Structure formats: C-alpha cells, structure tokens
Amino acid sequence: MPVDHRYQVVALVLQGGGALGSYQAGVYEGLAEADVHPNWVAGISIGALNTAIIAGNPPGKRVERLKEFWQTICQPPYLPPSPWSNLQTTQHWPEAWLTLLNGFEAWRALTEGQKGFFVPRNPATAVGPSTPDKVSFYDTTPLKSTLEALVDFDRLNDARQMRVSVGAVNVRTGNFVYFDNTKERLRAEHFMASGALPPGFPAVEIDGEYYWDGGIVSNTPLQQVLTAEPRKNALIFQVDLWSARGALPTDLPSVALRQKDIQFSSRTRTITEFMSGMQEYRHLLRELMELVPEAERKSNPWYRRAEEASCDRLFNVIHLIYQGKGCEGDCKDYQFGALTMRDHWRSGLADIQHSLQRPGWLDMPSADQPLVTHDIHRK
C-alpha cells in the first residue's frame, strides 16, 4: 500500500501494557503485509521491547523475530506449558472457563515467571537491603540474553535506517528521559530500563544512573513524536494497550481493572486534541506572517520569533486501541498464556487491516486541519 511521499516521518508509537503487547506485534505484521515500513519506532515498557525487535532486524525478518520473542516469553521458565497452550483460539469457549483460564495463567506468571523474561527472586534478597538493581520481586536477567539473541544492535543503532526512541524514568531525580539512537548508542539495558516496572522488576543501571519503567510518568511516547524538531510531515500509527473509556465498575475486581485502564492509557486523546489545537495556531501564525512587509522581516525580532514558532507541517494519527474482554480481569497485563497471546496478536492484525482499508485514512491532511486522527473503534 503506497504511502504519500510527502510524509517525511512514518512512525510506529507503542504504549506499555505487559502481556497485552502481542497486540502491537499483530499491528506490525499488518503494516508489513501492506508494505508500510516505519522510519521511526518509539516505545515504552513492553512497547520498548517490541521496538527493539522491530528496529534490530531487517524488514523481512521482523515478523518472524517478533513471533520468536512472544513464543519464548509466553512459556513458563521451567515446568511444562499448560495443556491448552497449543490450541489456536478460545473463540467459542464459555466466558466462565476463560475467566478461570486467565486467572490460572496469571497465577503461573506470578509464581513461576516467564521463560527468557523474568523469574522470582529469593524472597530474602527481594525485600532486604540491597542495591537498586536487586530490590524487586523478580530477576529480569533472562531478558538481557533474549534481547541480545534476537536483536542486531548494530542495525538498531543505525539511525539512517530507523530512528528509535524509548522512555524511562530516572529513579534518583524522578525525571522522564528518552533514550534515542540519534543521540547515543542503545544497548539491551536501555530497553530493559524502559520496562522495569517496580516493585516487580528492578531498576536498570545505565552509565551510573538507575532507571525504571517510563509508564510511571507517561505510558505513551506520542508526544515525543508530535513535538520533535525539526517538525516534519508525519503519519503516525499510535498503538495503545489500555482504553481510557470503559464501563462503570460494579465490583472490586472491575474497580482494579478500570483504575489500570485509566492510569496507563496516559491521556492519548488529550495529547492529540492539545496538539491539534497547537498545530492550528502555528498554521494561523504562519498565514499572518505573510502579511508582514518583506522589508520588515529581516530586521524585526518579533518576526524572527514568530518564524520559529510557526509551522506548516501536517500530522495524521491512526489510533489503534486494544479492546479488552470481560473475562480478562485486572491481571490481563501479566497473563502471558500462549493461547491468549495469539488472540491478542490476531486482534492487532485485524484492527490494522481494517484501518488500512478505510478510504482516505492515509491521505495527507489539509492545511485547514493540520492534525487529523482516525480510530476504527471510535463511535
């Protein structure tokens, strides 16, 4: 599917959400099938791990490597998988059975960990005085080996092929930071830091500082892409794993689920609405600047300031949001069962396929509406 050549940036923006992240892998598979190739991938938490797999492999290998990654981390680390893990779908299962299945798989993740991802620590070392990289319930050392086996970091750090940005929080200062391959060389630790959600996972040390999951401050890197300078025409695929909108909770488990949805959705629509207004003002300023006489433009300092603030760039945001199921409960972000993983993947693939089929959705926005958004689930 051809993308308008006037888009200087084609970005894939990946939110955090733990086990729900296979939805993002399905979205990427649909983009690859349509021959839509991002030149900037930005992620936080599990979105950062998917970012590493995508950016660290050639286009023809990315879907294969994503499958290998998810098939690995959706297995128990030591004991055999659950007997139903090889089934392909739960489409016709009663919801009560699915609720029990989800609860069992989440319990296994909590008690056993996940292969190539994390394993429980000795309880004594998890709670006693120690260094920041060991104060956690789980040890994520296996994840480093998994990333180094599946990611070519030389390719990932070649910003000429693809820009890579992942968000994390400095534990000491509380400041949110982006690790970016246009500014530094990224290693497995940068992606692990972006997904180091306490107290489950430990802080990750990078150049003498310790970092936690970026989702503590903001779970979506959309604003980073929209505000990057120099501003460029951009087609952005924003893939969220939490929905800000949902049903009112009627019991304590649904309260916990709704709280997570609201907290980790990170106000994606608020960001797009704010940026849409800002971009309209920048366009308006640029039109007004045309009324300034040519002789005044070079000497007037206010004109020069206005020139810096104005912008005629255009942004198109294709928003994809994972739609939760009633049987998942508040454990859906750590329910790593292989059967559920495949369901999430298929949902992502179906959503991007339907989005790409909508007439005009990839078209360049017009100057009178410089930032547009599309969402197949929006009513």
CSV table of C-alpha atoms in Angstrom, one decimal:
chain,number,residue,atom,x,y,z
A,1,MET,CA,0.0,0.0,0.0
A,2,PRO,CA,1.7,3.2,-1.1
A,3,VAL,CA,2.2,6.0,1.5
A,4,ASP,CA,2.2,9.6,0.3
A,5,HIS,CA,5.8,10.5,-0.3
A,6,ARG,CA,5.2,13.9,1.4
A,7,TYR,CA,5.2,12.2,4.7
A,8,GLN,CA,8.8,12.6,5.9
A,9,VAL,CA,8.1,10.5,9.0
A,10,VAL,CA,6.2,7.2,9.2
A,11,ALA,CA,6.2,6.5,13.0
A,12,LEU,CA,5.0,3.5,15.0
A,13,VAL,CA,4.3,4.5,18.6
A,14,LEU,CA,3.9,1.7,21.1
A,15,GLN,CA,2.4,2.0,24.6
A,16,GLY,CA,3.2,-0.1,27.6
A,17,GLY,CA,1.0,-2.9,28.7
A,18,GLY,CA,2.9,-6.1,29.6
A,19,ALA,CA,1.3,-9.3,28.2
A,20,LEU,CA,-1.1,-7.2,26.0
A,21,GLY,CA,1.9,-6.3,23.9
A,22,SER,CA,1.4,-9.1,21.4
A,23,TYR,CA,-1.5,-6.9,20.1
A,24,GLN,CA,1.3,-4.5,18.9
A,25,ALA,CA,3.1,-7.3,17.2
A,26,GLY,CA,-0.1,-8.1,15.2
A,27,VAL,CA,-0.4,-4.5,14.2
A,28,TYR,CA,3.2,-4.5,12.9
A,29,GLU,CA,2.5,-7.7,10.9
A,30,GLY,CA,-0.4,-6.0,9.2
A,31,LEU,CA,1.8,-3.0,8.4
A,32,ALA,CA,4.5,-5.2,6.9
A,33,GLU,CA,1.9,-7.1,4.8
A,34,ALA,CA,0.7,-3.8,3.4
A,35,ASP,CA,4.3,-2.7,2.7
A,36,VAL,CA,4.1,0.2,5.2
A,37,HIS,CA,7.5,0.5,6.8
A,38,PRO,CA,8.1,2.9,9.7
A,39,ASN,CA,11.2,5.0,9.8
A,40,TRP,CA,10.7,5.9,13.5
A,41,VAL,CA,9.6,3.5,16.2
A,42,ALA,CA,9.1,4.8,19.7
A,43,GLY,CA,8.0,2.7,22.7
A,44,ILE,CA,7.6,2.4,26.5
A,45,SER,CA,7.7,-0.7,28.6
A,46,ILE,CA,6.6,-3.7,26.6
A,47,GLY,CA,6.3,-1.3,23.6
A,48,ALA,CA,10.1,-0.7,24.0
A,49,LEU,CA,10.8,-4.4,23.9
A,50,ASN,CA,8.7,-4.7,20.7
A,51,THR,CA,10.6,-1.6,19.4
A,52,ALA,CA,13.9,-3.4,19.9
A,53,ILE,CA,12.8,-6.5,18.0
A,54,ILE,CA,11.5,-4.4,15.1
A,55,ALA,CA,14.4,-2.0,14.8
A,56,GLY,CA,17.0,-4.6,15.4
A,57,ASN,CA,16.1,-6.8,12.4
A,58,PRO,CA,15.8,-6.3,8.6
A,59,PRO,CA,12.2,-5.8,7.3
A,60,GLY,CA,11.9,-9.4,6.0
A,61,LYS,CA,12.8,-10.9,9.4
A,62,ARG,CA,10.9,-8.6,11.8
A,63,VAL,CA,7.6,-10.6,12.0
A,64,GLU,CA,9.5,-13.8,12.4
A,65,ARG,CA,11.6,-12.4,15.2
A,66,LEU,CA,8.5,-10.9,16.9
A,67,LYS,CA,6.9,-14.4,16.8
A,68,GLU,CA,10.0,-15.9,18.3
A,69,PHE,CA,10.1,-13.3,21.0
A,70,TRP,CA,6.5,-13.8,22.0
A,71,GLN,CA,6.5,-17.6,21.7
A,72,THR,CA,9.5,-17.6,24.0
A,73,ILE,CA,8.3,-15.3,26.8
A,74,CYS,CA,4.8,-16.8,26.8
A,75,GLN,CA,6.2,-20.1,28.2
A,76,PRO,CA,6.9,-21.0,31.8
A,77,PRO,CA,10.6,-21.0,32.6
A,78,TYR,CA,11.0,-24.5,34.0
A,79,LEU,CA,7.7,-26.5,34.1
A,80,PRO,CA,5.8,-27.6,31.0
A,81,PRO,CA,3.2,-25.2,29.5
A,82,SER,CA,-0.4,-25.6,30.3
A,83,PRO,CA,-2.2,-28.4,28.3
A,84,TRP,CA,-4.3,-26.0,26.3
A,85,SER,CA,-1.4,-23.7,25.2
A,86,ASN,CA,-1.2,-25.2,21.8
A,87,LEU,CA,-4.8,-24.5,20.9
A,88,GLN,CA,-5.3,-21.8,18.4
A,89,THR,CA,-8.3,-19.9,19.7
A,90,THR,CA,-10.8,-19.5,22.6
A,91,GLN,CA,-13.5,-18.0,20.4
A,92,HIS,CA,-16.2,-20.5,21.4
A,93,TRP,CA,-15.3,-21.0,25.0
A,94,PRO,CA,-17.7,-20.0,27.7
A,95,GLU,CA,-16.7,-16.8,29.5
A,96,ALA,CA,-16.6,-18.6,32.9
A,97,TRP,CA,-14.0,-21.0,31.6
A,98,LEU,CA,-11.9,-18.2,30.1
A,99,THR,CA,-12.0,-16.3,33.4
A,100,LEU,CA,-10.6,-19.4,35.2
A,101,LEU,CA,-8.0,-19.9,32.4
A,102,ASN,CA,-6.8,-16.3,32.7
A,103,GLY,CA,-6.6,-16.5,36.4
A,104,PHE,CA,-4.6,-19.7,36.3
A,105,GLU,CA,-2.1,-18.4,33.7
A,106,ALA,CA,-1.7,-15.2,35.6
A,107,TRP,CA,-1.0,-17.2,38.8
A,108,ARG,CA,1.6,-19.2,37.0
A,109,ALA,CA,3.3,-16.0,35.8
A,110,LEU,CA,3.4,-14.6,39.4
A,111,THR,CA,4.7,-17.8,40.9
A,112,GLU,CA,7.0,-19.2,38.2
A,113,GLY,CA,7.9,-16.2,36.0
A,114,GLN,CA,8.2,-16.4,32.2
A,115,LYS,CA,10.9,-18.0,30.1
A,116,GLY,CA,13.5,-15.6,28.7
A,117,PHE,CA,11.9,-12.7,30.6
A,118,PHE,CA,11.8,-12.9,34.4
A,119,VAL,CA,12.0,-15.4,37.3
A,120,PRO,CA,11.2,-15.0,41.0
A,121,ARG,CA,13.9,-13.9,43.3
A,122,ASN,CA,14.8,-15.5,46.6
A,123,PRO,CA,12.3,-13.7,49.0
A,124,ALA,CA,15.1,-12.8,51.4
A,125,THR,CA,17.0,-10.9,48.7
A,126,ALA,CA,13.9,-9.3,47.3
A,127,VAL,CA,12.9,-7.4,50.5
A,128,GLY,CA,16.2,-7.0,52.3
A,129,PRO,CA,18.7,-4.1,52.0
A,130,SER,CA,20.5,-4.3,48.6
A,131,THR,CA,21.4,-2.3,45.5
A,132,PRO,CA,18.7,-0.8,43.3
A,133,ASP,CA,19.2,-3.4,40.6
A,134,LYS,CA,18.3,-6.2,43.0
A,135,VAL,CA,15.4,-4.7,45.0
A,136,SER,CA,12.4,-6.4,43.3
A,137,PHE,CA,10.3,-9.5,43.4
A,138,TYR,CA,11.6,-10.8,40.1
A,139,ASP,CA,15.0,-11.0,38.3
A,140,THR,CA,15.0,-9.9,34.7
A,141,THR,CA,18.5,-11.1,33.8
A,142,PRO,CA,17.0,-13.6,31.3
A,143,LEU,CA,15.5,-10.8,29.3
A,144,LYS,CA,19.0,-9.4,28.5
A,145,SER,CA,20.0,-12.7,26.9
A,146,THR,CA,16.7,-12.9,25.0
A,147,LEU,CA,17.2,-9.4,23.5
A,148,GLU,CA,20.8,-10.0,22.6
A,149,ALA,CA,19.9,-13.2,20.8
A,150,LEU,CA,17.0,-11.6,18.8
A,151,VAL,CA,18.3,-8.1,18.2
A,152,ASP,CA,21.1,-6.8,16.0
A,153,PHE,CA,22.2,-3.8,17.9
A,154,ASP,CA,24.4,-2.5,15.2
A,155,ARG,CA,21.4,-2.3,12.9
A,156,LEU,CA,19.2,-0.9,15.7
A,157,ASN,CA,21.7,1.9,16.2
A,158,ASP,CA,21.8,2.9,12.5
A,159,ALA,CA,19.6,6.0,12.7
A,160,ARG,CA,19.8,6.4,9.0
A,161,GLN,CA,17.6,3.3,8.6
A,162,MET,CA,15.2,3.9,11.5
A,163,ARG,CA,15.0,6.3,14.4
A,164,VAL,CA,14.5,4.6,17.8
A,165,SER,CA,13.2,6.2,21.0
A,166,VAL,CA,12.3,4.5,24.3
A,167,GLY,CA,11.1,6.2,27.5
A,168,ALA,CA,12.2,5.6,31.1
A,169,VAL,CA,12.3,7.4,34.5
A,170,ASN,CA,15.5,8.3,36.4
A,171,VAL,CA,14.9,6.8,39.8
A,172,ARG,CA,17.2,9.3,41.6
A,173,THR,CA,15.8,12.5,40.0
A,174,GLY,CA,12.3,11.4,39.0
A,175,ASN,CA,12.9,12.9,35.6
A,176,PHE,CA,11.4,11.2,32.5
A,177,VAL,CA,14.0,10.6,29.8
A,178,TYR,CA,14.1,9.3,26.2
A,179,PHE,CA,16.9,7.1,25.1
A,180,ASP,CA,17.3,7.8,21.4
A,181,ASN,CA,19.7,6.3,18.8
A,182,THR,CA,20.2,9.7,17.2
A,183,LYS,CA,21.9,10.8,20.4
A,184,GLU,CA,23.5,7.7,21.9
A,185,ARG,CA,24.3,4.1,21.3
A,186,LEU,CA,21.5,1.9,22.7
A,187,ARG,CA,22.0,-1.4,24.4
A,188,ALA,CA,19.8,-4.1,25.8
A,189,GLU,CA,19.8,-2.3,29.1
A,190,HIS,CA,18.1,0.8,27.7
A,191,PHE,CA,15.1,-1.3,26.6
A,192,MET,CA,15.1,-3.2,29.9
A,193,ALA,CA,15.1,0.1,31.8
A,194,SER,CA,12.0,1.2,29.8
A,195,GLY,CA,10.2,-1.9,31.0
A,196,ALA,CA,11.5,-2.1,34.6
A,197,LEU,CA,8.1,-1.6,36.4
A,198,PRO,CA,8.6,-1.6,40.2
A,199,PRO,CA,8.3,-3.4,42.6
A,200,GLY,CA,8.1,-6.4,40.3
A,201,PHE,CA,11.1,-5.6,38.2
A,202,PRO,CA,14.4,-4.0,39.4
A,203,ALA,CA,15.9,-0.7,38.3
A,204,VAL,CA,18.4,-0.9,35.5
A,205,GLU,CA,21.8,0.8,35.8
A,206,ILE,CA,23.0,2.8,32.7
A,207,ASP,CA,26.1,4.9,33.0
A,208,GLY,CA,25.9,5.2,36.8
A,209,GLU,CA,22.2,6.1,36.9
A,210,TYR,CA,19.2,3.8,37.7
A,211,TYR,CA,16.0,3.8,35.6
A,212,TRP,CA,12.5,2.4,36.0
A,213,ASP,CA,9.6,1.9,33.6
A,214,GLY,CA,8.6,5.0,31.7
A,215,GLY,CA,5.0,4.2,32.3
A,216,ILE,CA,5.3,5.5,35.8
A,217,VAL,CA,5.2,9.0,34.4
A,218,SER,CA,3.8,8.6,30.9
A,219,ASN,CA,2.9,5.4,29.2
A,220,THR,CA,2.8,6.6,25.6
A,221,PRO,CA,5.6,8.3,23.6
A,222,LEU,CA,3.1,10.0,21.2
A,223,GLN,CA,4.0,13.5,22.5
A,224,GLN,CA,7.7,12.8,21.8
A,225,VAL,CA,7.0,12.2,18.1
A,226,LEU,CA,4.5,15.1,17.7
A,227,THR,CA,6.8,17.7,19.3
A,228,ALA,CA,10.1,16.6,17.7
A,229,GLU,CA,12.1,19.2,16.0
A,230,PRO,CA,12.6,20.0,13.2
A,231,ARG,CA,8.9,19.4,12.6
A,232,LYS,CA,8.1,17.1,9.7
A,233,ASN,CA,5.0,15.9,8.0
A,234,ALA,CA,4.2,12.7,9.8
A,235,LEU,CA,2.0,9.6,9.5
A,236,ILE,CA,1.8,8.1,13.0
A,237,PHE,CA,0.4,4.7,14.0
A,238,GLN,CA,-0.3,5.0,17.7
A,239,VAL,CA,-0.9,1.5,19.2
A,240,ASP,CA,-2.4,1.6,22.7
A,241,LEU,CA,-3.0,-1.3,25.1
A,242,TRP,CA,-5.3,0.5,27.5
A,243,SER,CA,-8.5,2.2,26.8
A,244,ALA,CA,-9.3,5.4,28.6
A,245,ARG,CA,-13.0,4.8,28.1
A,246,GLY,CA,-14.8,1.9,29.7
A,247,ALA,CA,-17.8,0.7,31.6
A,248,LEU,CA,-18.5,1.7,35.2
A,249,PRO,CA,-17.1,-0.9,37.6
A,250,THR,CA,-19.6,-2.9,39.6
A,251,ASP,CA,-17.3,-4.9,41.9
A,252,LEU,CA,-13.8,-4.7,43.4
A,253,PRO,CA,-12.1,-6.6,40.6
A,254,SER,CA,-13.6,-4.3,38.0
A,255,VAL,CA,-12.6,-1.3,40.0
A,256,ALA,CA,-8.9,-2.5,39.9
A,257,LEU,CA,-9.2,-3.1,36.1
A,258,ARG,CA,-10.8,0.3,35.5
A,259,GLN,CA,-8.1,2.0,37.6
A,260,LYS,CA,-5.4,0.4,35.5
A,261,ASP,CA,-7.1,1.3,32.2
A,262,ILE,CA,-7.3,5.0,33.2
A,263,GLN,CA,-3.8,5.2,34.7
A,264,PHE,CA,-1.9,3.6,31.9
A,265,SER,CA,-3.9,4.9,28.9
A,266,SER,CA,-1.9,8.1,29.6
A,267,ARG,CA,-4.5,10.5,28.1
A,268,THR,CA,-3.6,9.7,24.5
A,269,ARG,CA,-6.6,11.5,23.1
A,270,THR,CA,-5.9,14.5,25.3
A,271,ILE,CA,-2.5,14.8,23.8
A,272,THR,CA,-3.8,14.6,20.2
A,273,GLU,CA,-6.5,17.2,20.9
A,274,PHE,CA,-4.0,19.5,22.5
A,275,MET,CA,-1.5,19.1,19.7
A,276,SER,CA,-4.3,19.6,17.1
A,277,GLY,CA,-5.1,23.0,18.6
A,278,MET,CA,-1.4,23.9,18.8
A,279,GLN,CA,-0.9,23.0,15.2
A,280,GLU,CA,-3.8,25.1,14.1
A,281,TYR,CA,-2.4,28.1,15.9
A,282,ARG,CA,1.0,27.5,14.3
A,283,HIS,CA,-0.6,27.4,10.8
A,284,LEU,CA,-2.6,30.6,11.7
A,285,LEU,CA,0.6,32.3,12.8
A,286,ARG,CA,2.3,31.4,9.5
A,287,GLU,CA,-0.6,32.8,7.5
A,288,LEU,CA,-0.5,36.1,9.4
A,289,MET,CA,3.3,36.3,8.9
A,290,GLU,CA,2.6,36.5,5.1
A,291,LEU,CA,1.1,40.0,5.8
A,292,VAL,CA,4.3,41.4,7.2
A,293,PRO,CA,6.1,43.5,4.6
A,294,GLU,CA,9.2,41.9,3.1
A,295,ALA,CA,11.4,44.8,4.3
A,296,GLU,CA,10.4,44.2,8.0
A,297,ARG,CA,11.0,40.5,8.1
A,298,LYS,CA,14.8,40.5,8.5
A,299,SER,CA,15.1,43.4,11.0
A,300,ASN,CA,12.0,42.7,13.2
A,301,PRO,CA,12.9,40.4,16.1
A,302,TRP,CA,9.2,39.6,16.7
A,303,TYR,CA,9.0,38.2,13.1
A,304,ARG,CA,12.0,36.0,13.7
A,305,ARG,CA,10.4,34.7,16.9
A,306,ALA,CA,7.1,34.1,15.1
A,307,GLU,CA,9.0,32.3,12.4
A,308,GLU,CA,10.4,29.9,14.9
A,309,ALA,CA,7.0,29.2,16.5
A,310,SER,CA,5.0,28.9,13.2
A,311,CYS,CA,4.7,25.6,11.4
A,312,ASP,CA,3.1,24.4,8.2
A,313,ARG,CA,3.7,20.7,8.9
A,314,LEU,CA,0.8,18.1,8.7
A,315,PHE,CA,0.1,15.2,11.1
A,316,ASN,CA,-2.0,12.1,10.5
A,317,VAL,CA,-2.5,9.8,13.6
A,318,ILE,CA,-4.0,6.3,13.0
A,319,HIS,CA,-5.1,5.3,16.5
A,320,LEU,CA,-5.4,1.6,17.4
A,321,ILE,CA,-6.6,0.6,20.8
A,322,TYR,CA,-6.7,-2.9,22.2
A,323,GLN,CA,-10.3,-3.7,23.2
A,324,GLY,CA,-10.4,-5.6,26.4
A,325,LYS,CA,-12.6,-8.6,27.1
A,326,GLY,CA,-14.8,-9.1,30.2
A,327,CYS,CA,-13.1,-12.4,31.1
A,328,GLU,CA,-9.6,-10.9,31.4
A,329,GLY,CA,-9.8,-9.0,34.7
A,330,ASP,CA,-7.2,-6.8,36.2
A,331,CYS,CA,-4.5,-9.5,35.6
A,332,LYS,CA,-4.5,-9.0,31.8
A,333,ASP,CA,-1.2,-7.3,31.7
A,334,TYR,CA,0.6,-10.2,33.4
A,335,GLN,CA,-1.4,-13.1,31.9
A,336,PHE,CA,1.2,-14.4,29.5
A,337,GLY,CA,-0.6,-17.6,28.4
A,338,ALA,CA,0.3,-18.6,24.9
A,339,LEU,CA,-3.3,-19.1,23.9
A,340,THR,CA,-4.2,-15.6,25.0
A,341,MET,CA,-1.1,-14.1,23.3
A,342,ARG,CA,-2.2,-15.5,20.0
A,343,ASP,CA,-5.7,-13.9,20.5
A,344,HIS,CA,-4.1,-10.5,21.2
A,345,TRP,CA,-1.9,-10.9,18.1
A,346,ARG,CA,-4.9,-11.7,15.9
A,347,SER,CA,-6.8,-8.7,17.3
A,348,GLY,CA,-4.0,-6.3,16.4
A,349,LEU,CA,-3.7,-7.8,12.9
A,350,ALA,CA,-7.4,-7.4,12.3
A,351,ASP,CA,-7.5,-3.9,13.6
A,352,ILE,CA,-4.7,-2.6,11.4
A,353,GLN,CA,-6.1,-4.4,8.4
A,354,HIS,CA,-9.5,-2.8,8.8
A,355,SER,CA,-7.8,0.6,9.4
A,356,LEU,CA,-5.8,0.4,6.2
A,357,GLN,CA,-8.9,-0.5,4.2
A,358,ARG,CA,-10.7,2.8,5.2
A,359,PRO,CA,-10.8,5.1,2.2
A,360,GLY,CA,-8.7,8.3,2.7
A,361,TRP,CA,-7.3,7.4,6.1
A,362,LEU,CA,-3.6,7.6,4.9
A,363,ASP,CA,-4.2,10.8,2.9
A,364,MET,CA,-2.2,13.9,3.8
A,365,PRO,CA,-4.2,16.3,5.9
A,366,SER,CA,-5.2,19.7,4.6
A,367,ALA,CA,-3.8,23.0,5.8
A,368,ASP,CA,-7.1,23.9,7.4
A,369,GLN,CA,-7.0,20.8,9.6
A,370,PRO,CA,-3.2,20.1,10.1
A,371,LEU,CA,-3.6,17.3,12.6
A,372,VAL,CA,-6.2,14.5,12.0
A,373,THR,CA,-6.9,11.3,13.9
A,374,HIS,CA,-8.6,8.1,12.9
A,375,ASP,CA,-9.8,5.2,15.1
A,376,ILE,CA,-11.9,2.3,13.9
A,377,HIS,CA,-13.3,1.9,17.5
A,378,ARG,CA,-14.4,5.5,17.8
A,379,LYS,CA,-18.2,5.9,17.8
